[in-house]
Each structure stands twice: as C-alpha cells, then as structure tokens.
Amino acid sequence: MWAIDNMLSVKHLLGIKELNAADIALIFKTADNFKQVLQRPIKKVPSLRDTTVANVFFENSTRTRLSFELAEKRLGADVVNFSASGSSVSKGETLVDTVKNILAMKVDMVVMRHSASGAPWFLANHIDASIVNAGDGTNEHPTQALLDAYSMQEQVGSLKGKHVTLIGDIMHSRVALSNIYCLTKLGAKVTVAGPPTLIPKHIESLGVRVEYNLRKALEWCDVANILRIQLERQNKPLFSTLREYALYYGVNKTMLDSIAKDIVIMHPGPINRGVEVNSDVADSKQSIILEQVENGVAIRMAVIYLLSGKREIE
Ligand code: CP
C-alpha cells in the first residue's frame, strides 16, 4: 500500500490547458506506481471497488476506450460502456439527458469522447460527477498527451529543454494541441511541422516554432510525434493527394537513417501506414508506439484514481 501525498488542482480532467506542472508531475508519479502494479501476475488493486465509471463514447475509438476500461477494471471499479451508435441518441436524446440518465443509475465518474469541441466543458456545467475528456473534436485529448509526455520522459529523461517535433495534421489534431500544452508546461521546446494548409495561423502564440521542411524538423528534434492525417475532419482538400503528402511529409527509414542521431519515433494511433509514416519506421527499434499504448493504461489508472479523491492505493 502507498499513500498519495497531494491532490490535483482540478475536479475534472477536461484539458491539459487547465493543469499545472505539479498536477502533471503528480499524475506521472502515480502512474509510476500503477506501472509496478501492471507488472505483477495479478494486475489489479481494489482501490476503486466502491466506484462506478461510465465510458460514454459518441465517436469511434480503439485504444482510448479499451485503455480506460482496462484502467478502471484494474482499479477494481465497476464499469459501464455506452456507444452513441445503437443508443437512444438516434431517437433525439440530448447529450445532457443521456449522461443524466446514466448518472441516475448511481455512476460516479464519466469518461467521454465527443466529436464536438468543448462538449466535456458543456457537460461539466450540467452534472456533478467528475468528467474525463477522452477526446473532444479538434480541441483536446488530455490523457493522450499525458501518456505521450510520460513515454517521452522514459526515453530521454526530463523534458526540460528537449526538442520535440509534432508532424502532420496540426490543424485538426486534438493530440497536437494537448501535446503542445503538456510539453511546454514541462519545459520542452516544441516545433510543429507539416504543409502550411495543415498548420493553424498564429500557432506560434502557443510558444512553438513552425517548420515546413520535414528534414529540418527531424534534424532539430530528439523526439518526433507523428500525427495522423484526419481526412474525416477536412471539409475540403488541404493537399493535392495522399501520395504527394507522403512524398513531402511521410517519415521513411531512408530519411531517418540519413540523420545523424537516433530520434525517438512516436505516433498516437491509428496509423495510416505509407502516408504519414512508413512501416519500416513505425515498426523499427526507434519506434515506441506500442510502449505509448502500454503506458496509456497506467496513466489512465492514475488520472481516474486521483480524480476519485482516494488517498491510499492498496
Ligand atoms: N490515440 C487514440 O485516441 O486512438 P483511438 O481513436 O483508437 O482511441
């Protein structure tokens, strides 16, 4: 058993924007403890056996949804899963009514993914239970950024002064925005790289550099977090063809091998192989993509545990 000596400054995890560096450090320290639990033959603690969590997903997910469910079950919580498809949302039920009905069944915490940016903040004004944002539109994906930064730290140590490049569809990526908030709060230097049409205007105001040349962006960094092209969020074409995108911004082994340092390669998934990254990079020794997924469970255990207000881990 070990004790938590501090508390988060927030009631919900809506975005990284609302966290401070001490919150992030506390989540990482708690995740270290849960990583040890996950190495045991029985990968469970009974700490949340009196807690029920609802995973409410209005948008598709593989990693985030499974990872939250595993995290909750490994904390001993009762878990219910809701998908918009096949639900009464198709009959016109609103977000607030849907969640209030779930909470009426004595649910303590809500993990929510929604295609509308800001949906978790809206919900937080209408319910008392703690909310964890599992990705809202093009806005934030806080637990992804936490697991990304945690995984980076495992590879390169403290992120203070380290160079991280985010490559790809920065405009539509909630992972990009949450990574920028998280990495800059931890003292990392951040560059965003991609075609001009996929980089928001004035993004430098968030304290990041912009680089349009992929080779230069890779030569500069210690860690490259490669992001998916989000065609489903692009209303009109923002580059000519996927083939041309891959030619100029796809990370391939020939280019990586020609750079005189071992860059850590990351991707939050799902991967478009042959578009933003080639298989010879995604599956290489430099890639920590599956370590990111593994760390996601410990990070989500830490977030849920800390938001529950419990102080001792059994
Ligand atoms: N990284 C991520 O959010 O993946 P899913 O959409 O599969 O959850």
mmCIF file of C-alpha atoms and ligand atoms in Angstrom:
data_model
loop_
_atom_site.group_PDB
_atom_site.id
_atom_site.type_symbol
_atom_site.label_atom_id
_atom_site.label_comp_id
_atom_site.label_asym_id
_atom_site.label_seq_id
_atom_site.Cartn_x
_atom_site.Cartn_y
_atom_site.Cartn_z
ATOM 1 C CA MET A 1 0.000 0.000 0.000
ATOM 2 C CA TRP A 2 1.205 3.557 -0.641
ATOM 3 C CA ALA A 3 -0.220 6.977 0.082
ATOM 4 C CA ILE A 4 -0.876 9.897 -2.269
ATOM 5 C CA ASP A 5 0.623 12.999 -0.643
ATOM 6 C CA ASN A 6 -1.029 15.570 -2.904
ATOM 7 C CA MET A 7 -4.187 16.268 -4.846
ATOM 8 C CA LEU A 8 -4.923 17.514 -8.340
ATOM 9 C CA SER A 9 -5.881 21.185 -8.646
ATOM 10 C CA VAL A 10 -8.903 20.211 -10.777
ATOM 11 C CA LYS A 11 -12.161 18.295 -10.237
ATOM 12 C CA HIS A 12 -12.336 17.138 -13.880
ATOM 13 C CA LEU A 13 -9.703 16.338 -16.478
ATOM 14 C CA LEU A 14 -11.138 18.420 -19.300
ATOM 15 C CA GLY A 15 -7.932 19.613 -20.922
ATOM 16 C CA ILE A 16 -4.202 19.936 -20.291
ATOM 17 C CA LYS A 17 -4.705 23.713 -20.526
ATOM 18 C CA GLU A 18 -6.291 23.656 -17.031
ATOM 19 C CA LEU A 19 -3.497 21.575 -15.417
ATOM 20 C CA ASN A 20 -0.344 22.951 -13.862
ATOM 21 C CA ALA A 21 3.113 21.361 -13.886
ATOM 22 C CA ALA A 22 2.590 19.991 -10.346
ATOM 23 C CA ASP A 23 -0.608 18.206 -11.496
ATOM 24 C CA ILE A 24 1.286 16.594 -14.366
ATOM 25 C CA ALA A 25 4.135 15.548 -12.039
ATOM 26 C CA LEU A 26 1.602 14.014 -9.610
ATOM 27 C CA ILE A 27 -0.089 12.068 -12.422
ATOM 28 C CA PHE A 28 3.310 10.767 -13.613
ATOM 29 C CA LYS A 29 4.378 9.763 -10.086
ATOM 30 C CA THR A 30 1.080 7.951 -9.534
ATOM 31 C CA ALA A 31 1.406 6.257 -12.942
ATOM 32 C CA ASP A 32 4.890 5.013 -11.904
ATOM 33 C CA ASN A 33 3.223 3.184 -9.000
ATOM 34 C CA PHE A 34 0.496 1.744 -11.222
ATOM 35 C CA LYS A 35 3.106 0.616 -13.765
ATOM 36 C CA GLN A 36 4.550 -1.547 -10.994
ATOM 37 C CA VAL A 37 1.075 -2.985 -10.307
ATOM 38 C CA LEU A 38 0.753 -3.810 -14.011
ATOM 39 C CA GLN A 39 3.987 -5.871 -13.883
ATOM 40 C CA ARG A 40 2.524 -8.178 -11.218
ATOM 41 C CA PRO A 41 0.890 -11.542 -12.076
ATOM 42 C CA ILE A 42 -2.392 -10.126 -10.716
ATOM 43 C CA LYS A 43 -2.560 -6.686 -12.329
ATOM 44 C CA LYS A 44 -5.248 -5.281 -10.051
ATOM 45 C CA VAL A 45 -5.767 -3.210 -6.927
ATOM 46 C CA PRO A 46 -9.130 -2.942 -5.162
ATOM 47 C CA SER A 47 -8.836 0.822 -4.545
ATOM 48 C CA LEU A 48 -11.973 1.829 -6.515
ATOM 49 C CA ARG A 49 -14.161 -1.159 -5.640
ATOM 50 C CA ASP A 50 -16.851 1.278 -4.400
ATOM 51 C CA THR A 51 -16.768 3.363 -7.604
ATOM 52 C CA THR A 52 -18.696 3.044 -10.883
ATOM 53 C CA VAL A 53 -17.338 4.628 -14.061
ATOM 54 C CA ALA A 54 -19.255 5.156 -17.316
ATOM 55 C CA ASN A 55 -17.309 5.280 -20.575
ATOM 56 C CA VAL A 56 -19.526 7.379 -22.830
ATOM 57 C CA PHE A 57 -18.263 7.372 -26.419
ATOM 58 C CA PHE A 58 -20.048 9.438 -29.068
ATOM 59 C CA GLU A 59 -17.167 8.864 -31.513
ATOM 60 C CA ASN A 60 -15.199 5.760 -32.531
ATOM 61 C CA SER A 61 -12.159 4.615 -30.590
ATOM 62 C CA THR A 62 -9.986 1.538 -30.167
ATOM 63 C CA ARG A 63 -7.031 2.451 -27.939
ATOM 64 C CA THR A 64 -8.551 5.093 -25.673
ATOM 65 C CA ARG A 65 -11.725 3.194 -24.952
ATOM 66 C CA LEU A 66 -10.053 -0.161 -24.229
ATOM 67 C CA SER A 67 -7.324 1.529 -22.229
ATOM 68 C CA PHE A 68 -9.817 3.392 -19.996
ATOM 69 C CA GLU A 69 -11.864 0.243 -19.482
ATOM 70 C CA LEU A 70 -8.788 -1.772 -18.527
ATOM 71 C CA ALA A 71 -7.566 1.026 -16.253
ATOM 72 C CA GLU A 72 -10.931 1.178 -14.452
ATOM 73 C CA LYS A 73 -11.175 -2.602 -14.075
ATOM 74 C CA ARG A 74 -7.593 -2.819 -12.813
ATOM 75 C CA LEU A 75 -8.538 -0.296 -10.133
ATOM 76 C CA GLY A 76 -11.420 -2.560 -9.110
ATOM 77 C CA ALA A 77 -14.161 -0.182 -10.339
ATOM 78 C CA ASP A 78 -17.481 -1.255 -11.818
ATOM 79 C CA VAL A 79 -17.607 -0.200 -15.474
ATOM 80 C CA VAL A 80 -20.432 0.526 -17.910
ATOM 81 C CA ASN A 81 -19.833 1.291 -21.577
ATOM 82 C CA PHE A 82 -22.044 3.461 -23.775
ATOM 83 C CA SER A 83 -21.744 3.966 -27.553
ATOM 84 C CA ALA A 84 -23.858 6.535 -29.352
ATOM 85 C CA SER A 85 -24.447 4.057 -32.175
ATOM 86 C CA GLY A 86 -27.277 1.732 -31.154
ATOM 87 C CA SER A 87 -28.385 4.095 -28.353
ATOM 88 C CA SER A 88 -31.374 6.404 -27.889
ATOM 89 C CA VAL A 89 -29.277 9.294 -29.253
ATOM 90 C CA SER A 90 -30.678 8.180 -32.636
ATOM 91 C CA LYS A 91 -34.168 8.977 -31.224
ATOM 92 C CA GLY A 92 -33.138 12.555 -30.459
ATOM 93 C CA GLU A 93 -31.961 12.283 -26.832
ATOM 94 C CA THR A 94 -29.558 15.087 -25.938
ATOM 95 C CA LEU A 95 -26.034 14.751 -24.514
ATOM 96 C CA VAL A 96 -27.107 16.135 -21.123
ATOM 97 C CA ASP A 97 -30.176 13.872 -20.909
ATOM 98 C CA THR A 98 -28.116 10.846 -21.959
ATOM 99 C CA VAL A 99 -25.492 11.444 -19.282
ATOM 100 C CA LYS A 100 -28.046 12.406 -16.568
ATOM 101 C CA ASN A 101 -29.824 9.095 -17.203
ATOM 102 C CA ILE A 102 -26.552 7.189 -16.903
ATOM 103 C CA LEU A 103 -25.733 9.055 -13.674
ATOM 104 C CA ALA A 104 -29.218 8.242 -12.279
ATOM 105 C CA MET A 105 -28.002 4.637 -12.193
ATOM 106 C CA LYS A 106 -25.508 5.726 -9.474
ATOM 107 C CA VAL A 107 -22.462 6.262 -11.670
ATOM 108 C CA ASP A 108 -19.637 8.241 -10.010
ATOM 109 C CA MET A 109 -17.434 9.296 -12.926
ATOM 110 C CA VAL A 110 -17.855 9.847 -16.668
ATOM 111 C CA VAL A 111 -15.187 9.315 -19.320
ATOM 112 C CA MET A 112 -16.407 10.963 -22.504
ATOM 113 C CA ARG A 113 -15.361 11.198 -26.145
ATOM 114 C CA HIS A 114 -17.359 13.509 -28.398
ATOM 115 C CA SER A 115 -16.944 14.881 -31.904
ATOM 116 C CA ALA A 116 -17.938 18.389 -30.762
ATOM 117 C CA SER A 117 -15.087 20.523 -29.436
ATOM 118 C CA GLY A 118 -15.970 21.755 -25.948
ATOM 119 C CA ALA A 119 -18.586 19.050 -25.209
ATOM 120 C CA PRO A 120 -16.925 17.977 -21.896
ATOM 121 C CA TRP A 121 -16.857 21.605 -20.647
ATOM 122 C CA PHE A 122 -20.542 21.962 -21.546
ATOM 123 C CA LEU A 123 -21.349 18.750 -19.677
ATOM 124 C CA ALA A 124 -19.329 19.859 -16.635
ATOM 125 C CA ASN A 125 -21.776 22.768 -16.220
ATOM 126 C CA HIS A 126 -24.716 20.354 -16.012
ATOM 127 C CA ILE A 127 -23.587 17.429 -13.834
ATOM 128 C CA ASP A 128 -21.805 16.964 -10.500
ATOM 129 C CA ALA A 129 -19.767 13.836 -11.315
ATOM 130 C CA SER A 130 -16.128 14.147 -12.382
ATOM 131 C CA ILE A 131 -15.573 14.100 -16.142
ATOM 132 C CA VAL A 132 -12.523 12.843 -18.007
ATOM 133 C CA ASN A 133 -12.204 14.105 -21.564
ATOM 134 C CA ALA A 134 -11.269 11.192 -23.834
ATOM 135 C CA GLY A 135 -11.035 13.493 -26.859
ATOM 136 C CA ASP A 136 -13.333 16.350 -27.947
ATOM 137 C CA GLY A 137 -13.462 17.259 -31.623
ATOM 138 C CA THR A 138 -10.333 19.066 -32.750
ATOM 139 C CA ASN A 139 -9.732 20.536 -29.296
ATOM 140 C CA GLU A 140 -8.014 18.348 -26.654
ATOM 141 C CA HIS A 141 -7.116 14.727 -25.888
ATOM 142 C CA PRO A 142 -5.527 15.179 -22.472
ATOM 143 C CA THR A 143 -4.788 11.578 -21.490
ATOM 144 C CA GLN A 144 -3.091 11.012 -24.869
ATOM 145 C CA ALA A 145 -0.794 13.985 -24.232
ATOM 146 C CA LEU A 146 -0.044 12.751 -20.715
ATOM 147 C CA LEU A 147 0.861 9.260 -21.917
ATOM 148 C CA ASP A 148 2.906 10.746 -24.764
ATOM 149 C CA ALA A 149 4.913 13.006 -22.440
ATOM 150 C CA TYR A 150 5.325 10.186 -19.892
ATOM 151 C CA SER A 151 6.601 7.858 -22.643
ATOM 152 C CA MET A 152 8.993 10.560 -23.896
ATOM 153 C CA GLN A 153 10.394 11.027 -20.377
ATOM 154 C CA GLU A 154 11.072 7.304 -20.119
ATOM 155 C CA GLN A 155 13.217 7.565 -23.256
ATOM 156 C CA VAL A 156 15.048 10.885 -22.887
ATOM 157 C CA GLY A 157 14.714 11.825 -19.193
ATOM 158 C CA SER A 158 13.446 15.226 -18.091
ATOM 159 C CA LEU A 159 11.767 17.060 -20.959
ATOM 160 C CA LYS A 160 13.149 20.426 -19.857
ATOM 161 C CA GLY A 161 14.991 21.828 -22.890
ATOM 162 C CA LYS A 162 14.377 18.697 -25.004
ATOM 163 C CA HIS A 163 13.300 19.207 -28.609
ATOM 164 C CA VAL A 164 10.007 17.636 -29.680
ATOM 165 C CA THR A 165 8.584 17.899 -33.202
ATOM 166 C CA LEU A 166 4.888 17.270 -33.860
ATOM 167 C CA ILE A 167 4.482 16.319 -37.519
ATOM 168 C CA GLY A 168 1.377 16.278 -39.700
ATOM 169 C CA ASP A 169 -2.192 17.499 -39.476
ATOM 170 C CA ILE A 170 -1.721 20.017 -36.670
ATOM 171 C CA MET A 171 -4.866 21.925 -37.711
ATOM 172 C CA HIS A 172 -7.326 19.103 -36.970
ATOM 173 C CA SER A 173 -5.434 17.227 -34.252
ATOM 174 C CA ARG A 174 -6.604 17.367 -30.632
ATOM 175 C CA VAL A 175 -3.467 15.355 -29.828
ATOM 176 C CA ALA A 176 -1.347 18.204 -31.209
ATOM 177 C CA LEU A 177 -2.976 20.873 -29.033
ATOM 178 C CA SER A 178 -2.843 18.769 -25.849
ATOM 179 C CA ASN A 179 0.786 17.816 -26.616
ATOM 180 C CA ILE A 180 1.686 21.490 -27.064
ATOM 181 C CA TYR A 181 0.130 22.453 -23.702
ATOM 182 C CA CYS A 182 1.675 19.474 -21.891
ATOM 183 C CA LEU A 183 5.175 19.651 -23.384
ATOM 184 C CA THR A 184 5.545 23.415 -22.943
ATOM 185 C CA LYS A 185 4.366 23.147 -19.291
ATOM 186 C CA LEU A 186 7.128 20.546 -18.801
ATOM 187 C CA GLY A 187 9.766 22.860 -20.328
ATOM 188 C CA ALA A 188 10.230 21.119 -23.687
ATOM 189 C CA LYS A 189 10.911 23.085 -26.881
ATOM 190 C CA VAL A 190 8.228 22.249 -29.459
ATOM 191 C CA THR A 191 8.183 22.548 -33.249
ATOM 192 C CA VAL A 192 5.135 21.825 -35.373
ATOM 193 C CA ALA A 193 5.842 20.603 -38.909
ATOM 194 C CA GLY A 194 3.617 19.982 -41.905
ATOM 195 C CA PRO A 195 2.229 21.639 -45.012
ATOM 196 C CA PRO A 196 1.137 25.276 -44.488
ATOM 197 C CA THR A 197 -2.528 24.319 -45.063
ATOM 198 C CA LEU A 198 -2.430 21.953 -42.060
ATOM 199 C CA ILE A 199 -0.793 24.385 -39.621
ATOM 200 C CA PRO A 200 -3.120 26.893 -37.892
ATOM 201 C CA LYS A 201 -2.322 30.596 -38.310
ATOM 202 C CA HIS A 202 -0.740 32.227 -35.229
ATOM 203 C CA ILE A 203 0.110 28.870 -33.616
ATOM 204 C CA GLU A 204 3.432 30.461 -32.552
ATOM 205 C CA SER A 205 1.407 32.305 -29.880
ATOM 206 C CA LEU A 206 1.297 28.951 -28.026
ATOM 207 C CA GLY A 207 5.090 29.067 -27.696
ATOM 208 C CA VAL A 208 6.001 26.707 -30.551
ATOM 209 C CA ARG A 209 8.160 27.003 -33.690
ATOM 210 C CA VAL A 210 6.793 26.243 -37.167
ATOM 211 C CA GLU A 211 8.834 24.329 -39.753
ATOM 212 C CA TYR A 212 7.560 23.419 -43.214
ATOM 213 C CA ASN A 213 10.576 21.301 -44.185
ATOM 214 C CA LEU A 214 10.362 17.757 -42.790
ATOM 215 C CA ARG A 215 14.120 17.052 -42.917
ATOM 216 C CA LYS A 216 14.929 20.250 -40.985
ATOM 217 C CA ALA A 217 12.195 19.437 -38.434
ATOM 218 C CA LEU A 218 13.632 15.954 -37.898
ATOM 219 C CA GLU A 219 17.254 17.147 -37.719
ATOM 220 C CA TRP A 220 16.233 19.592 -34.964
ATOM 221 C CA CYS A 221 14.401 17.162 -32.658
ATOM 222 C CA ASP A 222 15.098 14.492 -30.031
ATOM 223 C CA VAL A 223 11.557 13.095 -30.324
ATOM 224 C CA ALA A 224 9.157 13.102 -33.287
ATOM 225 C CA ASN A 225 5.457 12.574 -32.578
ATOM 226 C CA ILE A 226 3.899 11.812 -35.963
ATOM 227 C CA LEU A 227 0.183 12.582 -36.270
ATOM 228 C CA ARG A 228 -2.496 11.093 -38.476
ATOM 229 C CA ILE A 229 -3.959 12.940 -41.445
ATOM 230 C CA GLN A 230 -7.559 13.451 -40.287
ATOM 231 C CA LEU A 231 -9.402 13.284 -43.605
ATOM 232 C CA GLU A 232 -12.730 12.853 -41.780
ATOM 233 C CA ARG A 233 -12.353 16.364 -40.307
ATOM 234 C CA GLN A 234 -11.276 18.089 -43.549
ATOM 235 C CA ASN A 235 -14.267 19.634 -45.331
ATOM 236 C CA LYS A 236 -12.236 20.490 -48.427
ATOM 237 C CA PRO A 237 -8.924 19.138 -49.775
ATOM 238 C CA LEU A 238 -5.951 20.721 -47.979
ATOM 239 C CA PHE A 239 -3.252 18.978 -50.036
ATOM 240 C CA SER A 240 -3.358 17.531 -53.549
ATOM 241 C CA THR A 241 -3.104 13.764 -52.967
ATOM 242 C CA LEU A 242 -2.126 11.384 -50.167
ATOM 243 C CA ARG A 243 0.752 10.240 -52.402
ATOM 244 C CA GLU A 244 2.129 13.770 -52.575
ATOM 245 C CA TYR A 245 1.644 14.229 -48.812
ATOM 246 C CA ALA A 246 3.623 11.027 -48.203
ATOM 247 C CA LEU A 247 6.354 12.237 -50.570
ATOM 248 C CA TYR A 248 6.922 15.500 -48.683
ATOM 249 C CA TYR A 249 5.797 14.750 -45.115
ATOM 250 C CA GLY A 250 5.778 10.953 -44.747
ATOM 251 C CA VAL A 251 8.546 9.790 -42.382
ATOM 252 C CA ASN A 252 10.545 6.979 -44.002
ATOM 253 C CA LYS A 253 13.615 4.993 -42.965
ATOM 254 C CA THR A 254 15.864 6.341 -45.723
ATOM 255 C CA MET A 255 15.407 9.864 -44.382
ATOM 256 C CA LEU A 256 15.714 8.796 -40.721
ATOM 257 C CA ASP A 257 18.911 6.833 -41.414
ATOM 258 C CA SER A 258 20.438 9.864 -43.132
ATOM 259 C CA ILE A 259 20.037 11.941 -39.962
ATOM 260 C CA ALA A 260 22.999 11.590 -37.634
ATOM 261 C CA LYS A 261 21.083 10.860 -34.405
ATOM 262 C CA ASP A 262 18.587 8.347 -33.044
ATOM 263 C CA ILE A 263 15.297 10.240 -32.893
ATOM 264 C CA VAL A 264 12.565 8.641 -30.763
ATOM 265 C CA ILE A 265 9.604 7.941 -33.055
ATOM 266 C CA MET A 266 6.050 8.159 -31.689
ATOM 267 C CA HIS A 267 2.511 8.064 -33.057
ATOM 268 C CA PRO A 268 -0.730 8.199 -31.031
ATOM 269 C CA GLY A 269 -2.500 5.857 -33.487
ATOM 270 C CA PRO A 270 -4.380 4.885 -35.501
ATOM 271 C CA ILE A 271 -1.570 4.845 -38.098
ATOM 272 C CA ASN A 272 -2.061 5.420 -41.813
ATOM 273 C CA ARG A 273 0.849 3.241 -42.926
ATOM 274 C CA GLY A 274 2.517 4.594 -46.068
ATOM 275 C CA VAL A 275 1.003 8.058 -45.575
ATOM 276 C CA GLU A 276 2.390 9.904 -42.520
ATOM 277 C CA VAL A 277 4.762 7.086 -41.598
ATOM 278 C CA ASN A 278 6.153 4.036 -43.374
ATOM 279 C CA SER A 279 6.092 0.582 -41.814
ATOM 280 C CA ASP A 280 9.911 0.464 -41.781
ATOM 281 C CA VAL A 281 9.787 3.384 -39.316
ATOM 282 C CA ALA A 282 6.605 2.507 -37.378
ATOM 283 C CA ASP A 283 7.949 -1.000 -36.664
ATOM 284 C CA SER A 284 11.604 -0.017 -36.181
ATOM 285 C CA LYS A 285 13.687 -0.052 -32.983
ATOM 286 C CA GLN A 286 13.385 3.742 -32.852
ATOM 287 C CA SER A 287 9.599 3.499 -32.581
ATOM 288 C CA ILE A 288 7.915 3.405 -29.154
ATOM 289 C CA ILE A 289 4.360 3.313 -30.496
ATOM 290 C CA LEU A 290 3.346 0.204 -28.544
ATOM 291 C CA GLU A 291 5.080 1.467 -25.379
ATOM 292 C CA GLN A 292 2.803 4.521 -25.658
ATOM 293 C CA VAL A 293 -0.226 2.207 -25.700
ATOM 294 C CA GLU A 294 1.145 0.240 -22.729
ATOM 295 C CA ASN A 295 1.750 3.424 -20.727
ATOM 296 C CA GLY A 296 -1.773 4.611 -21.525
ATOM 297 C CA VAL A 297 -3.259 2.149 -19.040
ATOM 298 C CA ALA A 298 -1.041 3.309 -16.135
ATOM 299 C CA ILE A 299 -1.639 6.980 -16.970
ATOM 300 C CA ARG A 300 -5.418 6.468 -17.105
ATOM 301 C CA MET A 301 -5.348 4.500 -13.850
ATOM 302 C CA ALA A 302 -3.520 7.462 -12.296
ATOM 303 C CA VAL A 303 -5.978 10.043 -13.653
ATOM 304 C CA ILE A 304 -9.068 8.136 -12.537
ATOM 305 C CA TYR A 305 -7.573 7.306 -9.174
ATOM 306 C CA LEU A 306 -6.548 10.911 -8.466
ATOM 307 C CA LEU A 307 -9.915 12.333 -9.576
ATOM 308 C CA SER A 308 -11.691 9.852 -7.291
ATOM 309 C CA GLY A 309 -10.151 11.688 -4.325
ATOM 310 C CA LYS A 310 -8.830 8.469 -2.761
ATOM 311 C CA ARG A 311 -5.600 8.861 -0.810
ATOM 312 C CA GLU A 312 -4.233 5.340 -0.405
ATOM 313 C CA ILE A 313 -3.540 2.677 -3.009
ATOM 314 C CA GLU A 314 -3.941 -0.856 -1.670
HETATM 315 N N1 CP B 1 -4.989 7.588 -29.955
HETATM 316 C C1 CP B 1 -6.338 7.450 -29.963
HETATM 317 O O1 CP B 1 -7.085 8.289 -29.469
HETATM 318 O O2 CP B 1 -6.770 6.311 -30.581
HETATM 319 P P1 CP B 1 -8.307 5.852 -30.641
HETATM 320 O O3 CP B 1 -9.041 6.833 -31.511
HETATM 321 O O4 CP B 1 -8.267 4.459 -31.211
HETATM 322 O O5 CP B 1 -8.835 5.878 -29.236
#
